XYZ file of N, CA and C in Angstrom:
363
model
N 63.972 -13.361 -10.450
C 62.610 -14.501 -10.748
C 62.551 -14.698 -11.731
N 61.851 -15.694 -11.874
C 61.452 -16.532 -13.407
C 59.946 -16.017 -13.681
N 59.700 -15.829 -14.992
C 58.284 -15.354 -15.191
C 57.343 -16.453 -14.486
N 56.622 -15.735 -14.405
C 55.318 -16.469 -13.770
C 54.591 -17.875 -15.099
N 54.075 -18.442 -14.514
C 53.631 -19.544 -16.237
C 51.928 -19.655 -15.629
N 51.571 -19.330 -16.924
C 49.985 -19.595 -16.625
C 49.577 -20.156 -17.547
N 48.633 -20.774 -17.281
C 47.754 -22.317 -18.383
C 46.463 -21.223 -18.676
N 46.464 -21.192 -20.012
C 45.302 -20.936 -20.704
C 44.478 -21.626 -21.160
N 43.035 -21.747 -20.905
C 42.142 -22.865 -21.148
C 40.959 -22.599 -22.319
N 41.303 -22.952 -23.217
C 39.662 -22.174 -23.899
C 39.489 -22.732 -25.453
N 38.288 -23.333 -25.969
C 38.470 -24.200 -26.804
C 38.267 -23.427 -28.214
N 38.429 -21.918 -27.936
C 38.809 -21.116 -29.280
C 39.514 -20.718 -29.417
N 40.251 -21.277 -30.737
C 41.749 -20.439 -31.178
C 42.065 -19.221 -30.852
N 40.847 -18.183 -31.343
C 41.281 -16.842 -31.340
C 41.438 -16.669 -29.964
N 40.763 -16.962 -29.423
C 40.471 -16.194 -27.749
C 41.571 -17.002 -27.151
N 42.022 -18.322 -27.332
C 43.382 -19.190 -27.005
C 44.368 -17.830 -27.224
N 45.151 -17.601 -28.413
C 45.940 -16.746 -29.096
C 45.979 -15.532 -28.600
N 44.695 -14.799 -28.156
C 44.709 -13.259 -27.713
C 44.900 -13.089 -26.022
N 44.190 -14.174 -25.343
C 44.670 -14.275 -23.901
C 46.424 -14.656 -23.443
N 46.579 -15.561 -24.630
C 48.152 -16.030 -24.659
C 49.433 -15.008 -24.914
N 48.789 -13.921 -26.083
C 49.455 -13.000 -26.571
C 49.508 -11.700 -25.552
N 48.505 -11.293 -25.142
C 48.279 -10.582 -24.242
C 48.765 -10.363 -22.904
N 49.052 -12.085 -22.317
C 49.873 -12.892 -21.416
C 51.615 -12.421 -21.888
N 51.350 -12.806 -22.433
C 53.106 -12.866 -23.050
C 53.874 -11.301 -23.256
N 53.024 -10.788 -23.660
C 53.683 -8.870 -23.789
C 53.782 -8.518 -22.339
N 53.743 -9.592 -21.086
C 54.219 -8.923 -19.615
C 54.946 -9.901 -19.204
N 55.705 -10.580 -19.980
C 56.676 -11.483 -19.904
C 56.041 -12.563 -19.274
N 54.999 -13.508 -19.200
C 54.595 -14.201 -19.004
C 54.650 -15.166 -19.811
N 55.009 -16.989 -19.016
C 55.072 -17.686 -19.896
C 53.536 -18.281 -19.951
N 53.062 -19.000 -21.273
C 51.859 -19.598 -21.483
C 51.849 -20.920 -22.084
N 51.151 -21.656 -21.060
C 50.766 -22.936 -22.029
C 49.219 -22.399 -22.520
N 49.181 -22.812 -23.362
C 47.499 -23.634 -23.648
C 47.027 -24.116 -24.554
N 45.864 -24.716 -23.602
C 45.570 -25.701 -24.529
C 43.937 -25.694 -24.752
N 43.095 -26.635 -25.484
C 42.014 -26.251 -25.988
C 40.944 -26.846 -25.053
N 40.749 -27.843 -24.166
C 39.855 -28.113 -23.095
C 40.105 -28.389 -21.918
N 38.946 -29.146 -20.970
C 39.114 -29.089 -19.520
C 40.251 -30.274 -19.367
N 39.733 -31.127 -20.286
C 40.672 -32.995 -20.035
C 42.056 -32.741 -20.085
N 42.510 -31.705 -21.629
C 43.809 -31.413 -21.739
C 44.300 -30.582 -20.657
N 43.923 -30.038 -20.182
C 44.415 -28.740 -18.766
C 44.474 -29.813 -17.625
N 43.393 -30.797 -17.200
C 43.652 -31.785 -16.016
C 45.128 -32.559 -16.339
N 44.943 -32.943 -17.832
C 46.426 -33.849 -17.777
C 47.305 -33.066 -17.485
N 47.437 -31.700 -18.469
C 49.014 -30.959 -18.377
C 49.149 -30.796 -16.462
N 48.155 -30.439 -16.068
C 48.465 -30.140 -14.625
C 49.164 -31.208 -13.887
N 48.102 -32.487 -14.207
C 48.675 -33.823 -13.504
C 50.133 -33.978 -13.210
N 50.809 -33.323 -14.996
C 52.271 -33.569 -15.273
C 53.143 -32.447 -14.946
N 52.742 -31.181 -14.836
C 53.749 -30.119 -14.658
C 53.181 -29.381 -13.308
N 54.383 -28.763 -12.947
C 54.363 -28.362 -11.635
C 54.674 -27.104 -11.403
N 54.644 -26.263 -12.313
C 55.244 -24.994 -12.720
C 54.062 -24.314 -12.594
N 53.175 -24.571 -12.850
C 52.125 -23.469 -13.350
C 51.677 -22.457 -12.619
N 51.383 -21.330 -12.309
C 51.463 -20.766 -11.107
C 49.662 -19.779 -11.371
N 48.809 -19.848 -12.114
C 47.371 -19.589 -11.823
C 47.053 -20.390 -13.633
N 45.869 -20.453 -13.250
C 44.561 -20.803 -14.378
C 43.795 -19.313 -15.245
N 43.998 -19.312 -16.593
C 42.901 -18.456 -17.216
C 42.133 -19.408 -17.687
N 40.477 -19.504 -17.677
C 39.949 -20.524 -18.460
C 38.733 -19.736 -18.683
N 38.220 -20.084 -20.034
C 36.578 -19.742 -20.467
C 36.045 -20.446 -19.765
N 34.915 -19.955 -19.667
C 33.429 -20.662 -18.852
C 32.721 -21.461 -19.920
N 32.362 -21.285 -21.193
C 31.778 -22.098 -22.098
C 32.625 -22.954 -23.250
N 32.495 -24.094 -22.569
C 33.507 -25.101 -23.303
C 32.539 -26.608 -23.552
N 32.796 -27.461 -24.353
C 31.989 -28.321 -24.770
C 32.735 -29.412 -23.815
N 32.174 -30.305 -23.420
C 32.181 -31.513 -22.494
C 32.095 -30.498 -20.988
N 32.911 -29.888 -20.878
C 33.274 -29.251 -19.304
C 33.621 -27.676 -19.406
N 32.907 -27.509 -18.273
C 32.986 -26.043 -18.502
C 34.252 -25.080 -17.490
N 34.271 -24.075 -17.496
C 35.203 -23.361 -17.213
C 34.954 -23.970 -15.203
N 33.810 -23.894 -14.859
C 33.382 -23.957 -13.862
C 33.795 -25.587 -13.649
N 33.596 -26.363 -14.019
C 34.130 -27.523 -13.922
C 35.492 -28.170 -13.569
N 36.261 -27.532 -14.428
C 37.960 -27.165 -14.225
C 38.262 -26.250 -12.816
N 37.704 -25.282 -12.636
C 37.624 -24.405 -11.470
C 37.298 -25.720 -9.803
N 35.950 -26.506 -10.474
C 35.702 -27.590 -8.791
C 36.889 -28.662 -8.944
N 37.446 -29.245 -10.101
C 38.250 -30.018 -10.302
C 40.082 -29.756 -9.707
N 40.085 -28.043 -9.704
C 41.343 -28.203 -9.232
C 41.260 -27.331 -7.765
N 40.291 -26.799 -7.275
C 39.729 -26.617 -5.773
C 39.754 -27.776 -5.023
N 39.057 -29.279 -5.285
C 39.101 -30.209 -4.615
C 40.252 -31.132 -4.540
N 41.246 -30.709 -5.721
C 42.165 -31.410 -5.587
C 43.507 -30.706 -4.679
N 43.735 -31.569 -3.473
C 45.304 -31.160 -2.572
C 46.355 -30.664 -3.305
N 46.644 -31.295 -4.642
C 47.936 -30.977 -5.311
C 47.527 -29.517 -5.883
N 46.743 -28.946 -6.253
C 46.035 -28.236 -6.957
C 45.523 -26.638 -6.603
N 44.739 -27.196 -5.544
C 43.765 -26.242 -4.447
C 44.348 -24.748 -4.468
N 45.982 -24.584 -4.420
C 46.104 -23.230 -4.358
C 46.751 -22.559 -5.422
N 46.252 -23.162 -6.593
C 46.524 -22.341 -7.732
C 45.364 -21.419 -7.944
N 45.293 -19.810 -8.320
C 44.454 -19.011 -8.633
C 43.728 -19.084 -9.803
N 42.452 -19.100 -9.945
C 41.628 -19.448 -11.591
C 40.832 -18.001 -11.826
N 40.950 -17.704 -12.921
C 40.279 -16.694 -13.267
C 39.248 -16.945 -14.878
N 38.140 -17.218 -14.428
C 37.082 -17.402 -15.572
C 37.187 -16.225 -16.721
N 36.982 -16.258 -17.919
C 37.029 -15.397 -18.607
C 35.807 -15.657 -19.812
N 34.753 -15.098 -19.818
C 33.591 -15.394 -20.586
C 32.905 -13.893 -21.033
N 32.248 -14.168 -22.361
C 31.615 -13.367 -23.343
C 30.452 -13.114 -22.462
N 29.613 -13.920 -21.502
C 28.559 -13.736 -20.659
C 28.548 -13.070 -19.411
N 27.787 -12.038 -19.356
C 27.772 -11.306 -18.377
C 26.150 -11.638 -17.727
N 26.493 -12.834 -16.794
C 25.743 -13.257 -16.270
C 25.876 -13.372 -14.643
N 25.109 -12.605 -14.372
C 25.330 -12.366 -12.633
C 25.026 -13.693 -12.007
N 24.276 -14.550 -11.964
C 24.075 -15.854 -11.206
C 25.740 -16.490 -11.439
N 25.794 -16.817 -13.092
C 27.019 -17.568 -13.232
C 28.742 -16.626 -12.282
N 28.534 -15.425 -12.571
C 29.540 -14.890 -11.995
C 29.751 -15.171 -10.434
N 28.473 -14.568 -9.685
C 28.660 -15.131 -8.477
C 28.722 -16.969 -8.011
N 28.219 -17.723 -8.845
C 28.640 -18.968 -8.584
C 30.284 -19.126 -9.129
N 30.948 -19.046 -10.194
C 32.394 -19.057 -10.080
C 33.261 -18.289 -8.960
N 32.684 -16.983 -8.691
C 33.294 -16.263 -7.321
C 33.172 -17.398 -5.899
N 32.254 -17.656 -5.974
C 31.460 -18.504 -4.845
C 32.395 -19.887 -4.863
N 32.605 -20.261 -5.875
C 33.130 -21.876 -6.212
C 34.834 -21.556 -6.167
N 35.327 -20.084 -5.905
C 36.735 -19.881 -5.698
C 37.815 -19.423 -6.361
N 36.919 -18.750 -7.988
C 37.437 -18.059 -8.783
C 38.124 -17.036 -8.043
N 39.451 -16.546 -8.237
C 39.792 -15.297 -8.119
C 39.060 -14.186 -8.735
N 39.015 -14.111 -9.871
C 37.770 -13.187 -10.780
C 37.116 -13.811 -11.970
N 36.435 -12.676 -12.564
C 35.426 -13.203 -13.758
C 35.418 -12.251 -14.401
N 36.346 -12.457 -15.680
C 36.989 -11.126 -16.460
C 35.904 -11.654 -17.876
N 35.130 -10.427 -18.554
C 34.268 -10.268 -19.563
C 35.185 -10.124 -20.852
N 35.274 -11.425 -21.776
C 35.954 -11.112 -22.525
C 35.169 -9.986 -23.947
N 36.050 -10.018 -24.850
C 37.454 -10.328 -24.700
C 38.468 -9.779 -24.148
N 39.218 -10.674 -23.729
C 40.348 -10.375 -22.758
C 41.499 -9.181 -23.844
N 41.436 -7.837 -22.382
C 42.642 -7.007 -23.435
C 43.551 -6.796 -22.478
N 44.218 -5.991 -23.231
C 45.814 -5.876 -22.528
C 45.768 -5.091 -20.932
N 44.677 -4.286 -20.783
C 44.758 -3.353 -20.086
C 43.863 -4.483 -18.466
N 43.317 -5.753 -19.360
C 42.775 -6.657 -17.960
C 44.217 -7.623 -17.515
N 45.256 -7.819 -18.432
C 46.479 -8.593 -17.713
C 46.999 -8.315 -16.618
N 47.465 -6.803 -15.970
C 47.309 -6.687 -14.579
C 46.505 -6.721 -13.543
N 45.359 -7.167 -14.045
C 44.182 -6.899 -12.889
C 44.436 -8.842 -12.639
N 44.507 -9.919 -13.987
C 44.729 -10.989 -13.927
C 46.301 -11.450 -13.330
N 47.237 -10.910 -13.058
C 48.552 -10.927 -12.783
C 48.180 -10.609 -11.029
N 47.636 -9.721 -11.235
C 47.314 -9.683 -9.367
C 47.170 -10.363 -8.444
N 46.848 -11.729 -9.148
C 46.390 -12.620 -8.259
C 47.568 -13.738 -7.973
N 48.588 -13.833 -9.007
C 49.664 -14.954 -8.881
C 50.578 -14.710 -7.273
């Protein structure tokens, strides 16, 4: 079986790197982009992504916006989406989970969070 492919979406370089490195330590192939628009363009052309891990707070479009775009697309709706955020806001967490996110993980994402994330693939 080939390694799972995870799309990491985060506008902050350090956070993209931390999540990517944590996933790669678990033999996961990672593509990292810095915006929702870049993620949607990538997903439109790439068909082997198994999961999306997205930051919530980003300029222009949020991780929730990405989640909604993914869930309304017949081509993408099957993809599990995990939202990561440094904000522990119960209403936001509920909104994401009710919108179809598999999980909401508090940043910083740590190595111990990776099995929990990969459980959704």
